[in-house]
Each structure stands twice: as C-alpha cells, then as structure tokens.
Short mmCIF file of C-alpha atoms in Angstrom, two decimals:
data_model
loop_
_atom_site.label_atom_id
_atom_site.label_comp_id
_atom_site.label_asym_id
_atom_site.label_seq_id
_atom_site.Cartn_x
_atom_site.Cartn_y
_atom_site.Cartn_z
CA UNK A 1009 0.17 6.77 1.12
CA UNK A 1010 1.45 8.34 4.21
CA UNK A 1011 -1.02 9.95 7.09
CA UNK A 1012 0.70 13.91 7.25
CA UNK A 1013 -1.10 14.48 9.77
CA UNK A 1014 1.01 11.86 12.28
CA UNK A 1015 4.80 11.63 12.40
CA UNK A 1016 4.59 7.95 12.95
CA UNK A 1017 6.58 8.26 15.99
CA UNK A 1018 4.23 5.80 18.16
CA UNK A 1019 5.81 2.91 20.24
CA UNK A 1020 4.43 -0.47 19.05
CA UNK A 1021 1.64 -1.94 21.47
CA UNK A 1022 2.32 -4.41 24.31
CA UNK A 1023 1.87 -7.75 23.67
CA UNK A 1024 -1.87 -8.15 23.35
CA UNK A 1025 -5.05 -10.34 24.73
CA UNK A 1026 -7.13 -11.48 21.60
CA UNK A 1027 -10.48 -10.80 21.83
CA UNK A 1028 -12.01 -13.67 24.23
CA UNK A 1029 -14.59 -14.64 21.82
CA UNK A 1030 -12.29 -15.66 19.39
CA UNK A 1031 -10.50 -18.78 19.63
CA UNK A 1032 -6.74 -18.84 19.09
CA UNK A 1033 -4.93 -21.62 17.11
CA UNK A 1034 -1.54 -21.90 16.35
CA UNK A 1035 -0.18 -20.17 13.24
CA UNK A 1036 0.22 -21.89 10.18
CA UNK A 1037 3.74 -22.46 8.77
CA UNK A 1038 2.72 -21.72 5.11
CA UNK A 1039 1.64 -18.03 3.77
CA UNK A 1040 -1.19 -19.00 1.59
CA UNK A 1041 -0.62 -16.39 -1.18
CA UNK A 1042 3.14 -15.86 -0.48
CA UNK A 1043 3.65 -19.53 0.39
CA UNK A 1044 1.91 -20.22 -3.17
CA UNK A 1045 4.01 -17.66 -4.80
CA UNK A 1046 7.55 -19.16 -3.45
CA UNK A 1047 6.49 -22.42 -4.08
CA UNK A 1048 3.90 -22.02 -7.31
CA UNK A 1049 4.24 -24.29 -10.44
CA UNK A 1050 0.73 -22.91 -11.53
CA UNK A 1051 0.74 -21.85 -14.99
CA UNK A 1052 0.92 -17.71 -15.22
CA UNK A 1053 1.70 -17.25 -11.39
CA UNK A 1054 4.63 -15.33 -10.66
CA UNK A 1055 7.32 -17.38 -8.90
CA UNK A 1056 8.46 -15.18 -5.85
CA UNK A 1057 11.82 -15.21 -5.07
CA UNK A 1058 13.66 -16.40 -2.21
CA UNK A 1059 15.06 -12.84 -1.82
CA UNK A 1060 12.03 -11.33 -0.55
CA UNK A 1061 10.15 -8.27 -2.13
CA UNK A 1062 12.36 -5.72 -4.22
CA UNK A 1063 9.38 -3.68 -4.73
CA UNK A 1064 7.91 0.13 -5.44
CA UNK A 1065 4.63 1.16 -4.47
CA UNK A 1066 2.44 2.53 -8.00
CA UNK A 1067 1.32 5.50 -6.01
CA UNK A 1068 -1.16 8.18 -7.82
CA UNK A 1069 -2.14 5.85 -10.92
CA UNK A 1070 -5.66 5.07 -9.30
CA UNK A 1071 -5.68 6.58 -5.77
CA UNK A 1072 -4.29 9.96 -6.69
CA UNK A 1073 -2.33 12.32 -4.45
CA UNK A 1074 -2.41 15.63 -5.93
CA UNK A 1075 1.48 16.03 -4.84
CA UNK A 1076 2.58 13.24 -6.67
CA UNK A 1077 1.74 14.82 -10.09
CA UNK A 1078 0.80 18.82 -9.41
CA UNK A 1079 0.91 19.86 -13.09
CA UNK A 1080 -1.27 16.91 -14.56
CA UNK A 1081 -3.73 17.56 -11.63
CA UNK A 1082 -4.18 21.16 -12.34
CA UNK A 1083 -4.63 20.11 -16.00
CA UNK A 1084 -7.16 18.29 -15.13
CA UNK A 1085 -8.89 20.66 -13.15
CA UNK A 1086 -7.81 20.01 -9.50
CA UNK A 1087 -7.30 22.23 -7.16
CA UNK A 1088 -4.12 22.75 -4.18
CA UNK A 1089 -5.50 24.55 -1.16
CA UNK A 1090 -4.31 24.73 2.43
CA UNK A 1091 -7.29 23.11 3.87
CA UNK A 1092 -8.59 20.28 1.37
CA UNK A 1093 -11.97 19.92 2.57
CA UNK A 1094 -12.74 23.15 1.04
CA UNK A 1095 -11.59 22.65 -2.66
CA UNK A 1096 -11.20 20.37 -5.51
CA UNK A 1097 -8.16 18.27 -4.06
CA UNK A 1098 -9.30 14.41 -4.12
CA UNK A 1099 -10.74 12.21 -6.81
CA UNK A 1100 -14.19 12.25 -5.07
CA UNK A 1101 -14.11 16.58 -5.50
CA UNK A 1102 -12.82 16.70 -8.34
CA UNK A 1103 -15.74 14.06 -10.04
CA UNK A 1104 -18.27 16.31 -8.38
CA UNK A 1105 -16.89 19.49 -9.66
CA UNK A 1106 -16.27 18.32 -12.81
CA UNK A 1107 -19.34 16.53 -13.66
CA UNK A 1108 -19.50 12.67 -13.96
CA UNK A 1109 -18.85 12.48 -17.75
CA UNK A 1110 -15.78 15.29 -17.98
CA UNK A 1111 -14.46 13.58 -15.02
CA UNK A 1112 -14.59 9.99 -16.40
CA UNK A 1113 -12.61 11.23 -19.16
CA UNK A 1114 -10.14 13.20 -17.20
CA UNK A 1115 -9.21 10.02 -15.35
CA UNK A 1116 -9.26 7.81 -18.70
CA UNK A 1117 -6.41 9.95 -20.07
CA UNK A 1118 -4.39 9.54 -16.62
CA UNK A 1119 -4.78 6.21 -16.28
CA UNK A 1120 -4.12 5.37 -20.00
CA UNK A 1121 -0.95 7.57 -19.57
CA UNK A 1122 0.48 7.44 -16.12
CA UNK A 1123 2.40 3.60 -15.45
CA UNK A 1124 2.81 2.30 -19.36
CA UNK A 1125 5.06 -0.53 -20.52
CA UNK A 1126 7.78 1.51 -20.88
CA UNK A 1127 7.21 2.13 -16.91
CA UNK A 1128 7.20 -1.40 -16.28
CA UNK A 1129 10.25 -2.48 -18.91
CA UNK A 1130 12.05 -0.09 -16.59
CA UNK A 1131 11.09 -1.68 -13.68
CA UNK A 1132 12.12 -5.35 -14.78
CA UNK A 1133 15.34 -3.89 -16.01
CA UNK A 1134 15.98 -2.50 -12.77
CA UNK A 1135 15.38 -5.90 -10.89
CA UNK A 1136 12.15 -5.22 -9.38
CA UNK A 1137 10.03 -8.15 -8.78
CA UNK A 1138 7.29 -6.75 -6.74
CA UNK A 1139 4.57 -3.98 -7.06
CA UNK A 1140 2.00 -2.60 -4.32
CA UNK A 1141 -1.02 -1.07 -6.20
CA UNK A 1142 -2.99 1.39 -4.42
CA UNK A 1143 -6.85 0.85 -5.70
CA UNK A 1144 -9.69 2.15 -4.30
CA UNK A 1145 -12.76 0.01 -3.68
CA UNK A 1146 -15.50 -0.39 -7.05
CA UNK A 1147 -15.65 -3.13 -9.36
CA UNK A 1148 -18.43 -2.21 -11.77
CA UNK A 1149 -21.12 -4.61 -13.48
CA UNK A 1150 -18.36 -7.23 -12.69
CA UNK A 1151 -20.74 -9.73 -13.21
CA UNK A 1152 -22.63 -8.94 -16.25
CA UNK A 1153 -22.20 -9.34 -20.07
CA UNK A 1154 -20.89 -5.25 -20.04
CA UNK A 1155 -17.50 -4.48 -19.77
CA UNK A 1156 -16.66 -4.24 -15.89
CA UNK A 1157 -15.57 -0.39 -15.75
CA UNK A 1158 -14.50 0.44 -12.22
CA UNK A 1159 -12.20 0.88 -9.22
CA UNK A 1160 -11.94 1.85 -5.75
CA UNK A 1161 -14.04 0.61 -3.09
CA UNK A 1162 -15.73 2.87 -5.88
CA UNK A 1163 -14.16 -0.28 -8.01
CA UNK A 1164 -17.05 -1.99 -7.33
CA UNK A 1165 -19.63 -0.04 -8.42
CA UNK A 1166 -22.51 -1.05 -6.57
CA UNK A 1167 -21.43 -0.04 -3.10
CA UNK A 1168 -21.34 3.40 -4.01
CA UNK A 1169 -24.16 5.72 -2.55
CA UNK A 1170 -26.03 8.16 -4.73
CA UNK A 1171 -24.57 11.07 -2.96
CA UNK A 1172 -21.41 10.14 -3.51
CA UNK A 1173 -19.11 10.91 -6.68
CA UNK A 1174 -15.83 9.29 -8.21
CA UNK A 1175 -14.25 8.67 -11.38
CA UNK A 1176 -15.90 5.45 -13.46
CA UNK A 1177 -13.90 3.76 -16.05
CA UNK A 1178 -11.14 2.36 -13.91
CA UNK A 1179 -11.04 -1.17 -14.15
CA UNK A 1180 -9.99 -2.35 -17.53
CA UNK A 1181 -6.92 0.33 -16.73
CA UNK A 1182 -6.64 -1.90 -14.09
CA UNK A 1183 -6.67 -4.89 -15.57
CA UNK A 1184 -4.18 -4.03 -18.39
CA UNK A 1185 -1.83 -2.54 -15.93
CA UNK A 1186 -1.75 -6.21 -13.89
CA UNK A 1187 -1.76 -8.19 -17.09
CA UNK A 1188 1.06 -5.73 -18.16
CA UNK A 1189 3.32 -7.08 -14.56
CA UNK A 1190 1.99 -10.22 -14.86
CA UNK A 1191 3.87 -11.06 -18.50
CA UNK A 1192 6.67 -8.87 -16.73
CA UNK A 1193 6.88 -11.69 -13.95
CA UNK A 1194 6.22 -9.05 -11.57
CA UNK A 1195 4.08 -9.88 -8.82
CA UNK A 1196 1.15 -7.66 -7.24
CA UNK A 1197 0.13 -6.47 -3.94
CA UNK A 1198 -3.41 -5.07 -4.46
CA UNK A 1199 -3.65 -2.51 -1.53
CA UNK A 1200 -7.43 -1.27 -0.59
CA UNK A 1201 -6.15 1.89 -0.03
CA UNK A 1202 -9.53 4.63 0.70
CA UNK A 1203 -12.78 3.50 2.13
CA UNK A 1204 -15.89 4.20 2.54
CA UNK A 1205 -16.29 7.42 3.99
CA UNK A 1206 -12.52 8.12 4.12
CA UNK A 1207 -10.30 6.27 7.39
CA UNK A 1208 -8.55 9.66 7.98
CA UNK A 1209 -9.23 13.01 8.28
CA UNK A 1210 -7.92 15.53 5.72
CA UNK A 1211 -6.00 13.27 3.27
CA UNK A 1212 -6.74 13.10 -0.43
CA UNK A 1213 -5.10 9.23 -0.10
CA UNK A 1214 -8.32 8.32 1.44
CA UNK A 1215 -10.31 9.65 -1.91
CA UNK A 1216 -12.36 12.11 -0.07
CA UNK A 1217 -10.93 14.56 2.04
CA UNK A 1218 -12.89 15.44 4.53
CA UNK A 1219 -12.34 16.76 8.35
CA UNK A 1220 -13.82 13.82 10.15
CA UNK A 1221 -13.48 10.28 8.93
CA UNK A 1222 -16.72 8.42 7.82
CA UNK A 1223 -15.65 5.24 7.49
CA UNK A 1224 -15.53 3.27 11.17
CA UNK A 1225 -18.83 1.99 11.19
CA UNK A 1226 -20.65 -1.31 10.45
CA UNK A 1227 -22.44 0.13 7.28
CA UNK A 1228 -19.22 1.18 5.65
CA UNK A 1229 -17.81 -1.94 6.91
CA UNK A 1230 -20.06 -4.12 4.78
CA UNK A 1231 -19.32 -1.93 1.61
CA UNK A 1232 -15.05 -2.55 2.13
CA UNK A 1233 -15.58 -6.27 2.40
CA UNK A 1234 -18.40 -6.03 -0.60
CA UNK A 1235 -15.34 -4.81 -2.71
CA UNK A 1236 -13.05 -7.04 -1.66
CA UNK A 1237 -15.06 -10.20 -1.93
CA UNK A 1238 -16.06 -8.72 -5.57
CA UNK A 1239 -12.11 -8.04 -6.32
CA UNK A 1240 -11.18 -11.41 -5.09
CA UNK A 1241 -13.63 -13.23 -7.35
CA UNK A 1242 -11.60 -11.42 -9.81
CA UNK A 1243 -8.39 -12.13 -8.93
CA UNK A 1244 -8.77 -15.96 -9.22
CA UNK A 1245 -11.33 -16.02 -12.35
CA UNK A 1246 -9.12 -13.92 -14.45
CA UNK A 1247 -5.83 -15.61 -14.26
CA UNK A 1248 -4.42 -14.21 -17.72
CA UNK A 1249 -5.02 -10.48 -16.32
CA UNK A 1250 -4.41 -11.01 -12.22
CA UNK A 1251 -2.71 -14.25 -12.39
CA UNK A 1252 0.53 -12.44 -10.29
CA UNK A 1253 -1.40 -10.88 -7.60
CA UNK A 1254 -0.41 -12.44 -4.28
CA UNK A 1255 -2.22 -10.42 -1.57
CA UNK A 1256 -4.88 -8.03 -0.92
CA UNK A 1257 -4.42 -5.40 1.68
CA UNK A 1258 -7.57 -4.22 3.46
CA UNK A 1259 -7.06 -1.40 4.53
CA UNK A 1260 -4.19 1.58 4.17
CA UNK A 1261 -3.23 3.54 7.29
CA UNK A 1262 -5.80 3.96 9.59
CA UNK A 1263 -5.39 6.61 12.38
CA UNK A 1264 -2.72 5.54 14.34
CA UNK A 1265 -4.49 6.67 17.88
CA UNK A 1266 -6.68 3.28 18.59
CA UNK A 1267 -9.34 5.63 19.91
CA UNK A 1268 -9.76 6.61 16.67
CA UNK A 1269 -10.39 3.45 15.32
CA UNK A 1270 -13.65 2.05 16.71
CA UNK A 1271 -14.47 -1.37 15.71
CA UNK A 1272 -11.16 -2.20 13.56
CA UNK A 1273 -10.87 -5.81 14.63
CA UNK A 1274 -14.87 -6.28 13.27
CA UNK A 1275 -13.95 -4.79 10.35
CA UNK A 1276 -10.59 -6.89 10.10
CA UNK A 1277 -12.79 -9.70 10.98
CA UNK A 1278 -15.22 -9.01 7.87
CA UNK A 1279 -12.30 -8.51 5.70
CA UNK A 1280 -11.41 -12.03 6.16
CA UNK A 1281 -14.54 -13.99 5.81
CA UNK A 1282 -15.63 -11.86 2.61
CA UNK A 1283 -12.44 -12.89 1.56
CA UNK A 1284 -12.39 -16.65 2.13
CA UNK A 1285 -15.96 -16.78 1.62
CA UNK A 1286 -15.39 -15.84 -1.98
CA UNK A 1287 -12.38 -18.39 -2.04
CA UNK A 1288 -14.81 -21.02 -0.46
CA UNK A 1289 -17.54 -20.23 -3.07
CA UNK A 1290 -15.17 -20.75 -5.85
CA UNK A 1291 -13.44 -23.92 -4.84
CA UNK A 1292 -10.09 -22.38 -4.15
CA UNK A 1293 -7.64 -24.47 -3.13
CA UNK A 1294 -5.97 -23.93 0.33
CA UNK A 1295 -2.56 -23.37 -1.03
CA UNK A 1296 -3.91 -21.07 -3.98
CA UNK A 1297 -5.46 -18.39 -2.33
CA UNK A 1298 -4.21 -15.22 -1.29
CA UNK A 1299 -3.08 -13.97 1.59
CA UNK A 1300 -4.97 -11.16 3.49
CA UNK A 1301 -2.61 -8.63 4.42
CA UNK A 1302 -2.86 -6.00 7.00
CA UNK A 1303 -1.62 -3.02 8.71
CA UNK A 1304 1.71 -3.84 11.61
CA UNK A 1305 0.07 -3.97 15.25
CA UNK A 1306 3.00 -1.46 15.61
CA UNK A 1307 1.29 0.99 13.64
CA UNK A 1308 -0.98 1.79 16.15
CA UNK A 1309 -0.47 2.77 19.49
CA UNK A 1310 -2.66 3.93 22.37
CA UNK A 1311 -5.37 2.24 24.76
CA UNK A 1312 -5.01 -1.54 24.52
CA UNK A 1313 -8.73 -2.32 24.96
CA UNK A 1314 -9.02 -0.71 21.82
CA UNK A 1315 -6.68 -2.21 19.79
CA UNK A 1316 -7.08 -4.72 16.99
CA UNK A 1317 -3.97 -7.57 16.80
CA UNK A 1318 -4.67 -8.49 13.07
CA UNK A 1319 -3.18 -11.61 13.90
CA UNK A 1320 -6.37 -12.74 15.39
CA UNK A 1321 -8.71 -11.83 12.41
CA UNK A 1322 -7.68 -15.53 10.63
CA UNK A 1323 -5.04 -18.90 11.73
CA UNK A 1324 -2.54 -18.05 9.61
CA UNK A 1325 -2.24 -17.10 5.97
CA UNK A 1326 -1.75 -13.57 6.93
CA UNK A 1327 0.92 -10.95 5.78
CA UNK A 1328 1.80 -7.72 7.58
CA UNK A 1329 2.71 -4.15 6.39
CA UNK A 1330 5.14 -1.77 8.25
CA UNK A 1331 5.12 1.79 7.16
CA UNK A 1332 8.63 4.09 8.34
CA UNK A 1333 9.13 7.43 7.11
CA UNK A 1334 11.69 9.73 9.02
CA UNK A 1335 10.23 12.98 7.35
CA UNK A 1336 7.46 13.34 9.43
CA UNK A 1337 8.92 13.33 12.81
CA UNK A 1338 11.20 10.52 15.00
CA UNK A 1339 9.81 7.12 14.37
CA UNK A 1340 10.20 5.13 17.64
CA UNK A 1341 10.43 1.40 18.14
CA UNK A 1342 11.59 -0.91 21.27
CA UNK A 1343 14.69 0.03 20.79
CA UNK A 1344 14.37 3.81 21.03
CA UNK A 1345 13.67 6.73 18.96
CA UNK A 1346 15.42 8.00 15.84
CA UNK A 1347 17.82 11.06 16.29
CA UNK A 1348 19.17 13.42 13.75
CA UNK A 1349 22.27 12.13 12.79
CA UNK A 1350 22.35 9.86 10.03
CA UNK A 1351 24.21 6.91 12.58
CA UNK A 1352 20.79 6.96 14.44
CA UNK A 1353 19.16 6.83 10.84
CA UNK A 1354 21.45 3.95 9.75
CA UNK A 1355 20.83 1.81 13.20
CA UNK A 1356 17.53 2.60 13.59
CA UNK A 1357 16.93 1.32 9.98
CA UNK A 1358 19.56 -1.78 10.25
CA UNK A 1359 17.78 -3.11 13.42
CA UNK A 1360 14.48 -3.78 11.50
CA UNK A 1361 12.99 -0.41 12.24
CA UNK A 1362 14.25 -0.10 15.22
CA UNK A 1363 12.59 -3.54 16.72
CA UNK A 1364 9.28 -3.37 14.94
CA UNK A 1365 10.09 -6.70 13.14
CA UNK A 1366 10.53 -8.67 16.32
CA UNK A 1367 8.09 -6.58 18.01
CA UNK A 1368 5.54 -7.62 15.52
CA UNK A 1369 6.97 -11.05 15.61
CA UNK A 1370 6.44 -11.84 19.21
CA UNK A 1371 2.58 -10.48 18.61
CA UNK A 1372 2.07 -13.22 15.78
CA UNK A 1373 2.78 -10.19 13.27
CA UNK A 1374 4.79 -12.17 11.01
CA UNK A 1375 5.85 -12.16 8.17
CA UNK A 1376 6.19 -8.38 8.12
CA UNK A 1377 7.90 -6.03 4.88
CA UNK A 1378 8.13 -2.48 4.84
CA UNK A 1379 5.26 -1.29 3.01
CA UNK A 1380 6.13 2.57 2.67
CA UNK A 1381 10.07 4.02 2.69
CA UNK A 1382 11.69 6.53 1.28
CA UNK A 1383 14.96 8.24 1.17
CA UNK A 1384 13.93 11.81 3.05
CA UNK A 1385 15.15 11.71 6.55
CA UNK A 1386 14.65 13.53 9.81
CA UNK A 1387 14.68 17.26 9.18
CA UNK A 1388 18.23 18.69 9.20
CA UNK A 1389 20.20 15.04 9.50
CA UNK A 1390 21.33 15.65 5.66
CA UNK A 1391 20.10 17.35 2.56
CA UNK A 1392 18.55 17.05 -0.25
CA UNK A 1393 21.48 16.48 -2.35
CA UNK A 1394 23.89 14.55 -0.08
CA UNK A 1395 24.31 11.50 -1.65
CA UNK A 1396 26.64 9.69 0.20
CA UNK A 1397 24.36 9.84 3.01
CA UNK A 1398 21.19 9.02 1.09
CA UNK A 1399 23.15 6.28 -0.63
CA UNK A 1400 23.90 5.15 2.89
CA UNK A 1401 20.19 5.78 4.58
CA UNK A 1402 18.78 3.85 1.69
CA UNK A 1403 20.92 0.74 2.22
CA UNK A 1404 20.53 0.73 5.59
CA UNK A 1405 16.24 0.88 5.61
CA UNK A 1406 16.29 -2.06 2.77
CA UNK A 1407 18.84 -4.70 4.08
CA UNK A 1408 16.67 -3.86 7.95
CA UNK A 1409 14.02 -5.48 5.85
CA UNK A 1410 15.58 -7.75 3.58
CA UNK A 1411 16.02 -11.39 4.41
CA UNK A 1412 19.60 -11.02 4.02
CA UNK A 1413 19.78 -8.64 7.13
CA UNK A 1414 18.84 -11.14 9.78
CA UNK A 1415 15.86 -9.23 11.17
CA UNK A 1416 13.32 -11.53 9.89
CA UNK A 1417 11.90 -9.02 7.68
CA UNK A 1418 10.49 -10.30 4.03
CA UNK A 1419 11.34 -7.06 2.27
CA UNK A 1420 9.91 -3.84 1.09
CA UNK A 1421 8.01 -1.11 -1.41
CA UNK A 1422 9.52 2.01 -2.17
CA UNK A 1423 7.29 4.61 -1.85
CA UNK A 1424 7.28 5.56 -5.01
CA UNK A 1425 7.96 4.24 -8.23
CA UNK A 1426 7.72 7.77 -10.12
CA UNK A 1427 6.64 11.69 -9.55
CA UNK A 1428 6.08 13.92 -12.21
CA UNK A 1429 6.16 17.28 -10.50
CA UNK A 1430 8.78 19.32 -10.52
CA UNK A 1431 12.35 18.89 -8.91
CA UNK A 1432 12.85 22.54 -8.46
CA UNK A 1433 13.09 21.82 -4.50
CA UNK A 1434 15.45 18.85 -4.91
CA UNK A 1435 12.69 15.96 -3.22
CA UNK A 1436 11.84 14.18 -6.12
CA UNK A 1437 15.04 11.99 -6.04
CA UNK A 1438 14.37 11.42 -2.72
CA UNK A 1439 10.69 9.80 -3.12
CA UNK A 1440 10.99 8.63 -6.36
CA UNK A 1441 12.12 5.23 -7.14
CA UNK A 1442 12.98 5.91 -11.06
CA UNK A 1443 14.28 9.24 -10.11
CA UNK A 1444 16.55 7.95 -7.64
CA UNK A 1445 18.11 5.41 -9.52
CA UNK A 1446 18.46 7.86 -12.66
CA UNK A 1447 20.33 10.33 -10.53
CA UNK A 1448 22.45 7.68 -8.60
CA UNK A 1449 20.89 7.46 -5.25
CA UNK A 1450 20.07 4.16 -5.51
CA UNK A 1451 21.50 1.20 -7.17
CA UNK A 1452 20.65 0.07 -10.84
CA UNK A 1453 19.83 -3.59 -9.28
CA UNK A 1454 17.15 -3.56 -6.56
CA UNK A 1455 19.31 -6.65 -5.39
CA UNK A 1456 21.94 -4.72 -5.09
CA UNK A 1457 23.80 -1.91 -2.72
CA UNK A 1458 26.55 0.49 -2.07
CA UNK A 1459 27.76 -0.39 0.73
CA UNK A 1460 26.53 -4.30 1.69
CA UNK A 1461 28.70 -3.30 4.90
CA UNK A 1462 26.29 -0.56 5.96
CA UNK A 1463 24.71 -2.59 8.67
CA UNK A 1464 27.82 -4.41 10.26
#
C-alpha cells in the first residue's frame, strides 16, 4: 500500500539515458501476459477484456496493514503505537512476539476468514474483472512431496534467514483464494509487495517496520528474485489454482527519492531474468508468459544518474503501475500540481494524472494503469460525506485511466476492496471499494459512472 511517509507530490523524471551497457531494442507490440490475456483461447485463462482493468486491490489478506482491520489485529495480539519500530505493528513483530506456532495460527484464522467467496461473488456481481494481490515473498517446500505452506518473499520459505520471523501457513490460503477468482473469471495481478529487509522505512506494508530500510542490496536482491522465480514456476505448473494470474509485480513502492534507492535497475534487472529464466526452464511459450510489471518511472523523482527506467530491464512484455492518492499531499505531474478545489481534482484526474500517462509513455512506460486510488482527496477540498463530489472525484480518476478516456491509460485497482474497522470517522467509504458502492459513492457496475460527462 501507500508510502505515509511521502505525499507523492514528485514531478515525473526527464526523459532518461538507459544504462550504456544495456542494449536498447525496440518495444514489442504484444504484452506477453496482458497480450495473452486479451487474446487467450487457453483453457482456464481468464479472457481480459477490451475495457481495460475494473479492478480492487485485496489489501491486508496476506500483507497486513494494521489500519485496514484495527479490531481483528488487536485480537490477534498486535499492537498500534506512534512509532512502529518499537511495538508489535507488522506481521514480522507480531510472529516474533507471539511465538512461531501461536502466530501461525493467528494468521490461519485471518486468512481463512478475511476475502471468502462471498467476497468474491460480490465482486463479480459488481463487474469487477481484475484483482491486485499483495503477497509477500515465501513459497515453502514448493518442491517437495509436503504441502507447500507459505507466502511472502517469506512465501518461499527458503530465503528466509534464521533471525528473521513471519507467519508460515500462507500458501494454500493463497492458492484457494486464486483458484476462488480464477472460476470467478477474475484475473490476478500478483504484487511482490515487502522485501527482504523492508524497501521503506517505518511502514508495516513492507512486513517489517523498521527505521532504515534493509533491503537495497545485492544479497536481498537474490532472495526477491529467488521468490519470484519460485512463484512463477507456480503460476504456470498449477493452472487449475493460478491459471488467471496475468502479471507479477516486483516490487511495491520503493522510496520515491532515487537516492534512496541504490541499485534498483540491478535489482529490476534480476527480477527479469529470474523471471524468464524460470519461463525458459519450463518451455513457456512466448505468448504465454507473464508480464513483469513494475513501478511508473514517474514514481520516482530526484538525481537522474540514479534512476532506474524499468523500461530498460526487458524488450517489451512489460506492464507499468501508477500510484495517485490526493490525501497525502498535492500530487504533481507535467501538467501542474493538484489544488484544493475539487475542479483541480477532476482535471488533474481526467488528464491521466495530470500527464503521468504520456509522461510515462514517451519514456517507453507503457502500458500504464493506476495501481492505487481512492476516493479521499486533498485535505479540506470536500468531506467525508459529500457525495456529489466524491461521486464526481471518483469518475473523474477512473475514466483518466480507462481506455475510454483517451489518455492511453489501461485502467485501474481501487485501493481497497474492503476495511473492517470502524466508520466512526466517516473514511471507510472513502477507501473501501465494497463500502463505497454499499453507501452509493460509487456505481453498482465498475463499467459504469455517474456522470460519463465528468471529463468533457
């Protein structure tokens, strides 16, 4: 999920240089995984359609955010303090202060409970054809005659250190939960979303919250692509169980600040051959694989020798995730910053985030969909319970990514499908897909809006 420690107000990156070591080529036309899932006649592959992504992020089901889901948290013994390197507010703290064994059965009960049929009934019924599923990195004894049991980069198993501590158990939840979309015809976005180490400081969405990230290095490197080689593997020799995943993200929301980020591109880099390798190993077909999919170039900003254009990690086959939220402070784009009137909200939104589309376009960043949205704007633009002007805001920030608006976007996750804390302070509509829709801020019909007009 989001970074609250950055406001995501960064202007996208000038057109970069790639690396001079690595030879450029032009792109490819097709999408390998999203090409494959417009196109597929494969037996059990979800057919995408030519609308683009209607989707919701799953948010909290295996990564989980304490704020998501306060009350179940506390039940399980996690903690809520104001800095949350010093208590029990991530998955990692919570295994270690829990003990492994309490802790695996802690999670067991939450991921048994939290997204169920019912959840994803719900989601059909409300025309959504797409979900992004945040998973952390461990796939265990994926290999052997027992059971394969976990998730994270802690779903694969072996590339977690002794020291380190997270909930086991994960990955038959996992499994059942994409079988479960995949019968639904709902595709999947698999989304890598904590690393080794943690990417960011001070965020339980990284797993570990801790006050300086541990992950940008070449050790922790090799443990990332170790999961995602493992989890591809599984995505193509399970069919019946991941036969509707599309993509795998590497990496979610890095720090924004490229200084921050040393050696992204090798990592990108390693993402990509771990990733075909496994393909290559298995005989995968060009237009059966998935596509890699990374973080916009326009999500960082800062010195250009440091930055990483994803585009260069692979020749094509690549899909790219923008993340916009308002809440946080002004996102900026070429075409300006966003002000605090909801007609700045609205053309910021209708223009394809303000430019980021074409920006990303002109740096080979395409196609692009908005990974991360939701409904709470700029502080003071409108409240809580205005819903002509969240009805309004919402509209605008999914035709700006939709096909239909002309922007060249592919289309978008809501961020996110369901909370279950309390509403008490009125946000809960505002970030919560089935909330929102049960409470009339957003259409019945993910295909569908209140005001078509809201961009002309």
């Amino acid at each position: 999920m989001l970074s609250v420690l950055v406001a995501i107000a960064a202007l996208p990156l000038a057109v970069l240089a790639s690396p001079a070591a690595i030879p450029i080529t032009p792109m490819r036309q097709d999408m390998r995984g999203l090409n494959r899932l417009w196109n597929s006649t494969l037996a059990g592959r979800a057919i995408f359609p030519s609308g683009g992504i209607r989707g919701v992020n799953v948010g909290a089901w295996f990564v989980f955010e304490p704020y998501m889901a306060i009350d179940e948290w506390s039940s399980m013994g996690g903690e809520q303090c104001g800095d949350c390197t010093t208590c029990a507010s991530d998955e990692f703290s919570l295994t270690r202060k829990l003990g492994q064994t309490q802790a695996n059965t802690a999670f067991a009960k939450h991921w048994s409970t939290f997204i169920t049929q019912d959840d994803v009934n719900l989601m059909k019924q409300y025309g959504i054809n797409s979900v992004r599923l945040s998973i952390l990195g461990r796939v265990s004894a994926m290999f052997t005659s027992t059971p394969p049991s976990l998730i994270g980069f802690w779903i694969i198993e072996s590339t977690v250190l002794s020291n380190e501590t997270y909930p086991r158990g994960g990955l038959n939840y996992l499994r059942a939960g994409c079988k479960m979309f995949r019968n639904a015809g709902i595709s999947v976005l698999l989304d890598l979303h904590a690393a080794p180490g943690a990417q960011v400081s001070r965020n339980p969405f990284a797993g570990r919250c801790v006050a300086t990230p541990g992950f940008w290095n070449q050790a922790n490197f090799d443990r990332m692509n170790n999961a995602a080689a493992q989890l591809t593997t599984l995505i193509h020799n399970e069919p019946d169980n991941f036969g509707s995943v599309w993509g795998l993200e590497a990496l979610n929301e890095p720090p924004t600040d490229t200084n921050d980020t040393p050696g992204y591109f090798t990592f990108m880099q390693g993402f990509v051959n771990a990733v075909r390798g496994a393909e290559n190993s298995l005989g995968i077909a060009d237009a059966n694989r998935i596509s890699a999919v990374f973080m916009d170039i326009s999500w960082q900003w800062g010195n250009p020798q440091n930055a990483a254009n994803p585009a260069f990690a692979e020749n094509g086959g690549n899909a790219y995730d923008s993340h916009l939220y308002y809440s946080f402070g002004a996102p900026c784009g070429p075409n300006g910053c966003v002000s605090g009137t909801l007609s700045s909200h609205i053309n910021f939104a209708c223009t394809g985030g303000g430019g980021r589309i074409q920006a990303d376009s002109d740096q080979l960043n395409t196609p692009s969909f908005l990974g991360e949205w939701w409904l709470l704007p700029l502080a003071g633009t409108f409240g809580n319970f205005d819903q002509t002007s969240a009805r309004a805001f919402g509209d605008a920030q999914k035709r700006g990514y939709s096909p239909e608006g002309g922007r060249g976007g592919f289309g978008w996750y809501f961020w996110s499908w369901k909370m279950t804390n309390s509403d008490s302070d009125g946000s809960n509509h505002m970030r919560s897909y089935k909330d929102a829709v049960a409470q009339g801020y957003l259409p019945s019909n993910a295909a569908s809006y209140f005001n078509a007009n809201v961009c002309s």
